[in-house]
Amino acid sequence: QLQASGGGLVQTGGSLRLSCTTSGRTFSTYVVGWFRQAPGKEREFVTAIGRSGISTIPADSVKGRFTISRDNAKNTVCLQMNSLRPEDTAVYYCAVGSYYGPDDDEYDYWGQGTQVTVSS
């Protein structure tokens, strides 16, 4: 089971740190991705991290602002979000699977989501 946390309300330019944790799974065997969905919009890929934590593939919209990292010993993946903008407002989801890429259909397990709201 995946658990995403750390969302909240922040002003433009602020920062938040999201966490994705799991229990009952060998986290290190999975690719972990973050996605987001704003009201009335389709779910959007944010970034993903490979099993070892060495490689990441951020979306262009977050490149240079968001950083994904993982600690397999703690079964935790974090998403550090800096320089937040109102357009980053969405429910953020973490997902795991064996696929390493932006296609949400290819991820196997999903967390429940955490709300991020950026005020202007």
Tab-separated table of C-alpha atoms in Angstrom:
chain	number	residue	atom	x	y	z
A	1	GLN	CA	0.000	0.000	0.000
A	2	LEU	CA	1.293	3.427	-0.991
A	3	GLN	CA	0.863	6.516	1.119
A	4	ALA	CA	1.474	10.007	-0.225
A	5	SER	CA	1.770	12.890	2.224
A	6	GLY	CA	3.144	16.386	2.626
A	7	GLY	CA	0.683	18.403	0.610
A	8	GLY	CA	-0.708	21.719	1.738
A	9	LEU	CA	-1.282	25.368	0.937
A	10	VAL	CA	1.688	27.506	-0.046
A	11	GLN	CA	2.210	30.882	-1.671
A	12	THR	CA	3.715	31.351	-5.114
A	13	GLY	CA	7.455	30.861	-4.936
A	14	GLY	CA	7.233	28.660	-1.879
A	15	SER	CA	8.292	25.061	-1.343
A	16	LEU	CA	6.762	21.783	-0.285
A	17	ARG	CA	8.187	18.328	0.203
A	18	LEU	CA	5.989	15.358	-0.610
A	19	SER	CA	6.686	11.843	0.586
A	20	CYS	CA	5.605	8.491	-0.720
A	21	THR	CA	5.982	5.536	1.567
A	22	THR	CA	5.004	1.918	1.328
A	23	SER	CA	4.602	-1.080	3.538
A	24	GLY	CA	4.538	-4.695	2.589
A	25	ARG	CA	6.500	-4.218	-0.631
A	26	THR	CA	10.140	-4.403	-1.601
A	27	PHE	CA	10.347	-0.789	-2.596
A	28	SER	CA	13.773	-1.024	-4.180
A	29	THR	CA	12.479	-3.283	-6.949
A	30	TYR	CA	10.090	-0.627	-8.245
A	31	VAL	CA	10.333	2.455	-10.350
A	32	VAL	CA	8.470	5.262	-8.606
A	33	GLY	CA	6.632	8.015	-10.397
A	34	TRP	CA	4.806	11.149	-9.344
A	35	PHE	CA	1.742	12.366	-11.204
A	36	ARG	CA	-0.694	15.164	-10.619
A	37	GLN	CA	-4.244	15.959	-11.566
A	38	ALA	CA	-5.790	19.397	-11.472
A	39	PRO	CA	-9.583	19.878	-11.451
A	40	GLY	CA	-11.043	19.325	-14.898
A	41	LYS	CA	-7.749	18.173	-16.348
A	42	GLU	CA	-6.203	14.830	-17.189
A	43	ARG	CA	-3.630	13.247	-14.969
A	44	GLU	CA	-0.178	14.561	-15.805
A	45	PHE	CA	3.242	13.012	-15.404
A	46	VAL	CA	5.552	14.945	-13.093
A	47	THR	CA	8.689	12.866	-12.682
A	48	ALA	CA	9.990	9.374	-12.029
A	49	ILE	CA	13.031	7.785	-10.459
A	50	GLY	CA	14.776	4.542	-11.288
A	51	ARG	CA	15.263	1.700	-8.864
A	52	SER	CA	18.708	2.737	-7.716
A	53	GLY	CA	17.831	6.408	-7.435
A	54	ILE	CA	20.519	7.471	-9.870
A	55	SER	CA	18.337	8.349	-12.847
A	56	THR	CA	15.308	10.620	-12.962
A	57	ILE	CA	13.082	11.889	-15.764
A	58	PRO	CA	11.371	15.151	-14.811
A	59	ALA	CA	8.713	16.623	-17.047
A	60	ASP	CA	9.673	19.845	-18.781
A	61	SER	CA	7.102	21.743	-16.715
A	62	VAL	CA	8.932	20.974	-13.465
A	63	LYS	CA	12.521	20.653	-14.607
A	64	GLY	CA	14.821	22.749	-12.450
A	65	ARG	CA	12.139	23.225	-9.786
A	66	PHE	CA	11.149	19.725	-8.619
A	67	THR	CA	13.570	17.038	-7.477
A	68	ILE	CA	12.703	13.419	-6.842
A	69	SER	CA	14.822	11.255	-4.568
A	70	ARG	CA	14.524	7.921	-2.832
A	71	ASP	CA	15.766	6.101	0.235
A	72	ASN	CA	15.184	2.415	-0.338
A	73	ALA	CA	16.255	1.536	3.189
A	74	LYS	CA	13.357	3.623	4.478
A	75	ASN	CA	10.940	2.655	1.691
A	76	THR	CA	10.467	6.338	0.932
A	77	VAL	CA	10.484	8.515	-2.157
A	78	CYS	CA	10.417	12.293	-1.789
A	79	LEU	CA	9.424	15.043	-4.169
A	80	GLN	CA	11.006	18.374	-3.285
A	81	MET	CA	9.027	21.137	-4.953
A	82	ASN	CA	10.550	24.603	-5.114
A	83	SER	CA	9.515	27.828	-6.835
A	84	LEU	CA	5.909	26.693	-6.815
A	85	ARG	CA	3.423	28.329	-9.160
A	86	PRO	CA	-0.373	28.473	-9.146
A	87	GLU	CA	-0.400	26.092	-12.120
A	88	ASP	CA	1.228	23.450	-9.895
A	89	THR	CA	-2.005	23.234	-7.920
A	90	ALA	CA	-3.276	19.665	-8.144
A	91	VAL	CA	-3.690	16.395	-6.317
A	92	TYR	CA	-0.329	14.651	-6.419
A	93	TYR	CA	-0.104	10.880	-6.642
A	94	CYS	CA	2.795	8.487	-6.354
A	95	ALA	CA	2.801	5.243	-8.256
A	96	VAL	CA	5.097	2.259	-8.604
A	97	GLY	CA	5.782	-0.319	-11.239
A	98	SER	CA	8.444	-1.856	-13.421
A	99	TYR	CA	7.984	0.639	-16.222
A	100	TYR	CA	10.236	3.697	-16.293
A	101	GLY	CA	8.495	6.470	-18.159
A	102	PRO	CA	5.635	8.982	-18.257
A	103	ASP	CA	2.732	6.728	-19.231
A	104	ASP	CA	0.454	6.438	-16.212
A	105	ASP	CA	-1.259	3.331	-17.627
A	106	GLU	CA	1.989	1.425	-17.192
A	107	TYR	CA	2.231	1.917	-13.427
A	108	ASP	CA	0.849	-0.893	-11.283
A	109	TYR	CA	0.063	0.543	-7.861
A	110	TRP	CA	-1.112	3.989	-6.812
A	111	GLY	CA	-1.291	5.968	-3.610
A	112	GLN	CA	-4.352	7.931	-2.559
A	113	GLY	CA	-3.039	11.395	-3.448
A	114	THR	CA	-2.199	14.534	-1.527
A	115	GLN	CA	-3.505	18.017	-2.315
A	116	VAL	CA	-1.094	20.792	-3.217
A	117	THR	CA	-2.509	24.300	-3.505
A	118	VAL	CA	-0.393	27.251	-4.581
A	119	SER	CA	-1.943	30.659	-4.012
A	120	SER	CA	-1.110	33.640	-6.189
